[in-house]
Amino acid sequence: MDIKQRLKAVLQEAEIYRSQGLISEAQSKYKDAVNIVNSIEKLKNKESLIKAISDKIDALKTTKEKVEKGPTTPELSQKAQDLIKNLFAFSESTDQDSAALEGAVALAKFGQFDRALTELNGLLKKEKVRVEAAKNILQCHLASAGADEAINQYQQWYTGDLFHANQLEAVRTFLEEVLAKKGVEANLPSLLETIDPQLEEAVVEVQPQVEVEEEFLDITSIGITFDAGPRKGKMVEFDVNFQSGNMLSLIISKQENELIETLEERMELKDVQFFSPIAIFNGAGVVASKTKIKTGPKQGDYCVDIRIVST
Amino acid sequence: MAIFNLKKREIECKVVYYGPGRCGKTTNLEYIFGAYKKQVKGEMVSINTEGDRTLFFDFLPIGLGQIRGCDVRVQLYTVPGQVKYSSTRKLVLRGVDGIVFVADSLEVRREKNMLSLKDLQSNLKEYGKSIFKVPLVMQFNKRDLAEQGIPLMSVEQMQKDLNRQLQVPAFEGSAVKGDGVGVTLKECLKLTLQSLQREFKWAQ
């Protein structure tokens, strides 16, 4: 190919990459073009041509910087935030508070921390979801403002009277673990150390549950290999609709009669695969409860709670 | 995960367009939004950043009408292709029922295609799914650029690079012109609904 034709082809290729938003590829082609121009000895307007191409390379550099430095989590419109809540709150729970918690967590996962914090703070009033809301508030602070903000928040809760001792202990343990992973050592005060001795026994009783809760990752789904019933020897996968520590809630369609009948309360599940976003692990569980859903879109389906007993 | 309302005979499933940055995932959805007005059931939502790059996801709800006694609705999503948005890709992929992998035919994007497919496999694995089992269709996009003399990979090369082991249906496409967009989506929907039928026996 004639060298001028080759130059033309390379410039065209660079221009197409630029129009496609392929910045590095366009830059590379423009640089090839500069080299070609330099290799042509008797080219008219050589300097001005090189300058024109260099300007394009500079412009691409600016674009690249903008793309790389652009906000990773800009605050979205309320409409977009509502959409995120609707689309990414995966729980099909009919429980209003749990659903609200899922929505707020979805906002946090997409970096919409201001609104997530507003909603999570509102959920602190709800006993059932208070601890999970608190943990997510701390996660928001850690992601948006840093460790100090999270620690300050914990201190406020510690001096306040919103949390029961065991609830605050669960939050404290969680925060200390998260901070430790980030290399931050924090000796957070514990209500259990200052509690009225008369109450100590009662608190100590719930303490193991708190510790167990902290050991578990978020489980997205589980695979149960049945050792009895019509599906004996087969693994059946279930999505986890809600998780609280080591307790997983599954919704099983009323169409799945066999499964519902097989999963009896107190049944031991010896071969369970737990799928979490960061790891898959094997373990065992026990069917803690099985409840028929009486109202709502899942009416007639069953909510089965499975307690993880070993991993 | 697909949502079934057996009482109302409704099914809603999720299809995700995956692929490297700037491969044409959003362009696929934009074409569907413009060309299949009858099926489109709402606005297309795009959350973009600098240079029209997808930041979080694009979302487009469509309806397929009654299929074997069931009202079938589909939520179409794209993931952000840029490498740095890994956690968002994982979030969007959660609960996926079918996937369209959009590969860029440009020779210069060969490695990005392979890395993105590996990323898909890895993210699916973290949700306990196998890339070999999930309903998956490929689209080799930007075939129109050959007309402008831009170096493209041959379809054989792309099959060898990306589809040698998977052996999933693959279509040539030009999302900007709409070529191959419909057939890709249709095949993905077919595989997705067949898979859901095998799993849940939703059809009458």
XYZ file of C-alpha atoms in Angstrom:
515
model
C 0.000 0.000 0.000
C 1.221 3.491 -0.831
C 2.451 5.230 2.316
C -0.022 8.105 1.949
C -2.862 5.658 1.554
C -1.615 3.828 4.594
C -1.592 7.096 6.548
C -5.128 7.818 5.422
C -6.278 4.335 6.479
C -4.622 4.631 9.910
C -6.179 8.059 10.506
C -9.581 6.742 9.510
C -9.177 3.807 11.850
C -8.173 6.134 14.685
C -11.165 8.356 14.005
C -13.559 5.417 14.135
C -12.109 4.198 17.409
C -12.469 7.728 18.781
C -16.106 7.892 17.690
C -16.696 4.498 19.337
C -15.305 5.785 22.633
C -12.303 3.463 22.413
C -9.879 6.041 23.705
C -6.704 3.986 24.160
C -7.110 2.323 20.783
C -7.640 5.702 19.081
C -4.599 7.187 20.837
C -2.480 4.271 19.727
C -3.572 4.658 16.092
C -2.947 8.410 16.106
C 0.547 7.722 17.418
C 1.045 5.250 14.554
C -0.064 8.044 12.221
C 2.504 10.442 13.681
C 5.217 7.849 13.099
C 4.113 7.405 9.499
C 4.111 11.166 8.913
C 7.604 11.406 10.363
C 8.814 8.656 8.054
C 7.729 10.548 4.911
C 10.641 12.794 4.005
C 9.208 15.104 1.416
C 5.783 15.747 2.850
C 4.257 19.191 2.511
C 2.825 20.702 5.711
C 4.485 17.969 7.715
C 4.682 20.060 10.893
C 1.098 21.253 10.739
C -0.108 17.689 10.107
C 1.825 16.399 13.122
C 0.417 19.229 15.223
C -3.137 18.440 14.131
C -2.701 14.772 15.058
C -0.991 15.663 18.343
C -3.952 17.900 19.220
C -6.233 14.924 18.729
C -4.029 12.806 20.987
C -4.146 15.531 23.655
C -7.915 15.804 23.369
C -8.189 12.061 23.866
C -5.940 12.288 26.892
C -8.305 14.863 28.416
C -11.315 12.657 27.694
C -9.560 9.679 29.212
C -8.810 11.610 32.390
C -12.439 12.717 32.641
C -13.631 9.140 32.242
C -11.173 7.824 34.791
C -11.723 10.583 37.321
C -15.474 10.826 36.830
C -17.596 10.246 39.908
C -18.013 6.550 40.477
C -21.152 7.070 42.479
C -22.954 10.302 41.630
C -26.161 11.140 43.457
C -29.004 10.063 41.195
C -32.439 11.576 40.747
C -35.181 10.387 43.072
C -36.801 8.591 40.142
C -33.631 6.652 39.411
C -33.219 5.855 43.104
C -36.809 4.585 43.276
C -36.077 2.358 40.301
C -33.003 0.925 42.010
C -35.090 0.198 45.107
C -37.700 -1.562 43.020
C -35.332 -3.527 40.840
C -32.605 -4.493 43.235
C -34.435 -5.270 46.464
C -34.476 -8.987 45.890
C -36.419 -10.045 48.909
C -39.913 -11.184 48.165
C -40.680 -10.815 51.814
C -44.202 -9.764 52.621
C -42.821 -8.184 55.757
C -42.897 -4.429 55.200
C -39.891 -3.625 57.366
C -37.709 -6.315 55.817
C -38.671 -5.139 52.345
C -37.868 -1.536 53.324
C -34.501 -2.686 54.635
C -33.753 -4.459 51.347
C -34.644 -1.303 49.428
C -32.358 0.846 51.558
C -29.528 -1.674 51.221
C -29.980 -1.662 47.436
C -29.556 2.130 47.451
C -26.398 1.797 49.501
C -24.980 -0.817 47.147
C -25.380 1.661 44.286
C -23.662 4.364 46.312
C -26.793 6.394 47.039
C -25.659 6.900 50.596
C -27.614 10.021 51.584
C -31.007 8.513 50.912
C -29.917 5.083 52.123
C -28.862 6.640 55.440
C -32.159 8.495 55.766
C -34.133 5.314 55.204
C -31.899 3.131 57.362
C -32.082 5.607 60.226
C -35.866 5.431 59.981
C -35.656 1.643 60.232
C -33.713 1.823 63.508
C -37.107 2.371 65.148
C -38.176 -1.083 64.032
C -37.065 -3.693 66.511
C -36.980 -6.542 64.000
C -34.581 -4.926 61.562
C -32.733 -2.577 63.934
C -29.440 -4.462 64.053
C -29.281 -5.024 60.301
C -30.172 -1.368 59.673
C -27.424 -0.288 62.076
C -24.842 -2.479 60.374
C -25.758 -1.017 57.011
C -25.612 2.524 58.395
C -22.053 1.806 59.502
C -21.225 0.358 56.078
C -22.564 3.535 54.455
C -20.404 5.702 56.712
C -17.360 3.547 56.032
C -17.902 3.761 52.278
C -18.759 7.443 52.080
C -16.938 9.148 54.932
C -14.488 6.727 56.485
C -13.818 4.866 59.687
C -14.023 7.877 62.016
C -17.592 8.618 60.989
C -18.595 5.003 61.596
C -16.915 4.981 64.988
C -18.613 8.276 65.935
C -21.940 6.805 64.944
C -21.339 3.774 67.141
C -20.356 6.022 70.052
C -23.638 7.908 69.673
C -25.589 4.678 69.803
C -23.548 3.544 72.788
C -24.441 6.647 74.756
C -28.064 6.572 73.619
C -30.813 4.218 74.713
C -32.140 2.950 71.397
C -30.387 -0.420 71.440
C -30.672 -3.326 73.829
C -27.340 -4.543 75.124
C -27.269 -7.643 72.948
C -28.255 -5.654 69.868
C -25.485 -3.118 70.420
C -23.035 -5.925 71.063
C -23.879 -7.420 67.660
C -23.287 -4.032 66.069
C -20.034 -3.520 67.974
C -18.669 -6.928 66.979
C -19.603 -6.280 63.378
C -17.929 -2.868 63.289
C -14.777 -4.109 64.977
C -14.464 -6.934 62.458
C -15.004 -4.631 59.487
C -12.507 -2.117 60.861
C -9.977 -4.866 61.529
C -10.234 -5.949 57.885
C -9.413 -2.376 56.931
C -6.446 -2.402 59.283
C -8.100 -0.089 61.810
C -7.895 -1.175 65.398
C -10.721 0.190 67.488
C -11.566 -0.701 71.033
C -15.198 0.141 70.983
C -16.971 0.294 74.330
C -19.377 -2.533 75.032
C -22.595 -2.277 76.997
C -21.994 -5.820 78.159
C -18.998 -4.637 80.182
C -21.029 -2.055 82.074
C -24.325 -3.811 82.361
C -26.195 -4.257 85.625
C -25.024 -7.604 87.089
C -28.647 -8.602 87.586
C -29.185 -8.460 83.869
C -25.889 -10.047 83.022
C -27.174 -13.591 83.048
C -29.928 -12.798 80.585
C -27.542 -10.972 78.302
C -24.967 -13.727 78.463
C -27.633 -16.128 77.301
C -28.137 -14.269 74.054
C -24.457 -13.630 73.530
C -23.649 -16.881 71.683
C -26.382 -16.112 69.170
C -24.781 -12.745 68.467
C -21.406 -14.368 67.943
C -22.856 -16.963 65.608
C -24.612 -14.256 63.635
C -21.374 -12.482 62.966
C -19.669 -15.518 61.518
C -21.880 -15.751 58.497
C -21.468 -14.143 55.128
C -24.432 -12.973 53.096
C -25.859 -16.114 51.549
C -27.579 -15.591 48.205
C -28.739 -19.129 47.596
C -28.325 -22.645 48.919
C -28.242 -26.106 47.402
C -29.731 -28.877 49.522
C -28.944 -32.493 48.718
C -31.784 -34.489 50.193
C -31.138 -37.770 51.941
C -34.822 -38.614 52.110
C -38.027 -38.038 50.193
C -38.727 -38.206 46.462
C -35.647 -36.131 45.650
C -33.283 -38.294 47.645
C -29.716 -37.903 46.416
C -30.527 -34.851 44.293
C -29.459 -31.289 44.951
C -32.153 -28.631 44.792
C -31.184 -24.962 44.703
C -33.148 -22.278 46.521
C -32.746 -18.525 46.518
C -32.402 -17.025 49.968
C -35.133 -14.444 50.395
C -33.955 -13.087 53.707
C -31.079 -13.663 56.042
C -30.580 -12.778 59.633
C -27.235 -14.077 60.816
C -27.297 -17.856 60.600
C -31.012 -17.997 59.840
C -31.968 -18.196 56.159
C -35.533 -17.748 54.925
C -36.622 -19.419 51.697
C -39.941 -19.014 49.922
C -41.094 -22.256 48.339
C -43.917 -22.217 45.867
C -47.044 -24.130 46.797
C -46.560 -26.034 43.540
C -43.529 -27.707 45.080
C -45.613 -30.041 47.266
C -42.960 -32.723 47.441
C -40.335 -30.320 48.689
C -42.640 -28.669 51.200
C -43.630 -32.031 52.639
C -40.047 -33.250 52.751
C -38.785 -30.184 54.587
C -40.251 -30.940 57.993
C -39.503 -28.812 61.031
C -36.380 -29.956 62.923
C -35.250 -31.940 59.878
C -31.481 -32.117 59.675
C -29.954 -31.148 56.352
C -26.570 -32.766 56.319
C -25.388 -31.761 52.873
C -25.948 -28.102 52.084
C -23.987 -25.854 49.747
C -24.103 -22.187 50.718
C -23.518 -19.707 47.918
C -22.317 -16.286 48.955
C -21.062 -13.513 46.675
C -17.490 -14.215 47.716
C -17.363 -17.925 48.393
C -19.168 -21.208 48.169
C -18.985 -23.445 51.189
C -20.451 -26.715 52.351
C -22.167 -27.266 55.635
C -25.249 -28.453 57.409
C -28.491 -26.906 58.508
C -31.702 -27.629 60.272
C -35.253 -26.687 59.314
C -36.143 -24.233 62.069
C -39.689 -23.473 60.971
C -42.107 -23.871 58.108
C -44.932 -21.394 57.769
C -47.694 -21.112 55.208
C -48.008 -17.576 53.830
C -51.583 -16.486 54.368
C -51.783 -13.143 52.583
C -50.199 -11.181 49.755
C -48.919 -12.233 46.347
C -47.214 -15.307 47.809
C -50.379 -16.541 49.486
C -50.319 -20.333 49.752
C -46.540 -20.555 49.360
C -44.372 -21.593 52.292
C -41.673 -19.694 54.125
C -39.059 -22.148 55.361
C -36.444 -20.957 57.834
C -33.182 -22.867 57.838
C -30.636 -22.428 60.575
C -27.017 -22.974 59.550
C -25.500 -25.307 62.110
C -22.076 -25.898 60.646
C -19.919 -24.760 57.740
C -34.559 -15.327 39.468
C -37.792 -15.294 37.520
C -40.923 -14.288 39.391
C -44.016 -16.418 38.899
C -47.535 -15.560 39.766
C -49.229 -18.828 39.070
C -52.627 -17.527 40.142
C -52.567 -14.759 37.541
C -50.528 -16.891 35.145
C -47.766 -14.294 34.946
C -44.061 -14.787 34.615
C -41.359 -12.135 34.781
C -37.794 -12.985 33.914
C -34.493 -11.139 33.682
C -32.166 -11.013 30.692
C -28.811 -9.271 31.014
C -26.651 -7.942 28.178
C -23.026 -8.506 29.155
C -19.798 -7.668 27.372
C -16.732 -5.427 27.371
C -16.971 -1.655 27.533
C -18.178 0.068 24.351
C -19.166 -3.198 22.659
C -22.736 -2.068 21.986
C -24.859 -3.404 24.836
C -26.739 -0.140 25.329
C -27.082 0.245 21.549
C -28.816 -3.148 21.454
C -31.337 -1.979 24.035
C -31.810 1.369 22.305
C -32.596 -0.422 19.077
C -35.075 -2.721 20.812
C -36.690 0.293 22.474
C -37.121 2.028 19.125
C -38.020 -0.917 16.935
C -40.256 -3.083 19.111
C -42.669 -0.459 20.374
C -45.496 -2.962 20.651
C -43.532 -5.102 23.066
C -41.936 -2.284 25.050
C -43.795 -1.829 28.343
C -42.148 1.285 29.734
C -39.411 3.846 29.346
C -35.836 2.796 28.817
C -33.777 3.989 31.756
C -30.062 4.618 31.314
C -27.773 5.737 34.068
C -24.705 7.039 32.286
C -21.518 8.847 33.123
C -18.907 10.806 31.177
C -18.935 10.019 27.472
C -22.243 8.156 27.578
C -20.670 5.202 29.285
C -23.047 3.074 31.295
C -22.465 3.794 34.957
C -24.863 1.417 36.680
C -27.148 -0.228 34.159
C -29.713 0.289 31.418
C -33.179 -1.075 31.986
C -35.956 -1.811 29.542
C -39.140 -3.726 30.387
C -40.797 -5.620 27.540
C -43.799 -7.899 27.280
C -44.089 -10.930 25.056
C -47.828 -11.375 25.536
C -49.385 -14.765 26.181
C -47.128 -17.754 25.696
C -48.660 -21.147 26.428
C -51.236 -19.642 28.741
C -48.864 -17.355 30.585
C -48.376 -13.609 30.340
C -44.615 -13.295 29.859
C -42.769 -10.138 30.831
C -39.049 -9.624 30.491
C -36.734 -7.143 32.141
C -33.769 -6.330 29.920
C -30.647 -4.973 31.582
C -27.163 -4.034 30.499
C -24.164 -4.041 32.791
C -21.464 -1.357 32.819
C -18.642 -2.716 30.685
C -15.749 -0.801 32.172
C -13.476 -2.984 34.259
C -13.690 -0.711 37.322
C -17.437 -1.299 37.733
C -17.015 -4.909 38.698
C -19.191 -4.803 41.798
C -22.050 -3.155 39.880
C -21.863 -5.838 37.197
C -22.184 -8.461 39.874
C -25.205 -6.720 41.379
C -26.980 -6.404 38.040
C -26.289 -10.044 37.260
C -27.997 -11.245 40.404
C -31.086 -13.307 39.680
C -30.382 -13.434 35.946
C -32.397 -15.907 33.876
C -30.761 -15.411 30.474
C -27.692 -13.651 29.093
C -26.722 -12.048 25.809
C -22.955 -11.743 25.570
C -22.159 -8.921 23.166
C -18.652 -9.319 21.764
C -16.853 -6.551 19.908
C -15.715 -7.667 16.445
C -12.889 -5.123 16.306
C -9.520 -6.835 16.208
C -8.194 -4.392 18.792
C -10.841 -5.547 21.271
C -10.043 -9.253 21.082
C -8.505 -9.489 24.519
C -11.257 -7.374 26.116
C -13.872 -9.815 24.839
C -12.082 -12.740 26.397
C -11.559 -10.937 29.697
C -15.215 -9.951 29.837
C -16.371 -13.518 29.182
C -14.071 -14.706 31.946
C -15.506 -12.008 34.226
C -19.023 -13.242 33.400
C -18.068 -16.806 34.212
C -16.508 -15.727 37.479
C -19.499 -13.601 38.533
C -21.964 -16.347 37.675
C -19.903 -18.793 39.702
C -20.136 -16.538 42.711
C -23.914 -16.799 42.449
C -23.635 -20.565 42.222
C -24.396 -20.660 38.498
C -22.437 -22.275 35.724
C -21.795 -20.440 32.473
C -22.291 -23.799 30.760
C -25.808 -24.143 32.131
C -27.205 -20.623 32.060
C -29.197 -19.701 28.912
C -26.587 -17.790 26.914
C -26.444 -16.340 23.414
C -23.588 -14.458 21.769
C -23.656 -11.556 19.393
C -20.600 -10.611 17.360
C -21.315 -6.916 17.062
C -20.028 -4.126 14.803
C -19.796 -6.319 11.681
C -20.780 -3.226 9.643
C -17.386 -1.634 10.312
C -15.776 -4.010 7.794
C -17.325 -1.827 5.087
C -15.188 1.051 6.311
C -11.989 -0.971 6.112
C -11.613 -1.393 9.858
C -9.820 -4.613 10.855
C -12.364 -7.034 12.272
C -11.907 -10.541 13.543
C -13.417 -13.230 11.396
C -16.484 -14.964 12.775
C -14.459 -18.185 12.854
C -11.820 -16.488 14.966
C -14.440 -15.181 17.388
C -16.103 -18.580 17.619
C -12.725 -20.082 18.382
C -11.855 -17.426 20.961
C -15.151 -17.241 22.770
C -17.431 -20.083 21.838
C -15.222 -23.108 21.352
C -16.207 -24.650 24.660
C -19.550 -23.011 25.288
C -21.038 -23.884 21.881
C -23.937 -21.464 22.366
C -25.909 -19.849 19.536
C -23.976 -16.896 18.100
C -25.155 -14.221 15.690
C -23.411 -11.558 13.673
C -24.769 -8.127 14.413
C -24.653 -4.423 13.881
C -26.599 -2.974 16.767
C -26.276 0.543 15.412
C -28.133 -0.576 12.277
C -30.317 -3.070 14.090
C -28.912 -6.045 12.225
C -28.952 -9.190 14.322
C -30.476 -7.472 17.355
C -33.900 -9.080 17.096
C -32.679 -12.555 16.275
C -30.195 -12.488 19.164
C -32.837 -11.430 21.669
C -35.369 -13.896 20.296
C -32.948 -16.805 20.653
C -32.003 -15.759 24.160
C -35.674 -15.502 25.156
C -36.361 -18.906 23.644
C -33.538 -20.521 25.629
C -34.502 -18.658 28.789
C -38.148 -19.687 28.659
C -37.222 -23.274 27.809
C -34.888 -23.331 30.795
C -37.562 -21.909 33.098
C -40.037 -24.443 31.748
C -37.657 -27.290 32.548
C -37.167 -25.922 36.023
C -40.617 -24.720 36.970
C -43.040 -26.217 34.436
C -44.823 -22.908 34.054
C -46.382 -23.510 30.638
C -49.729 -25.202 30.287
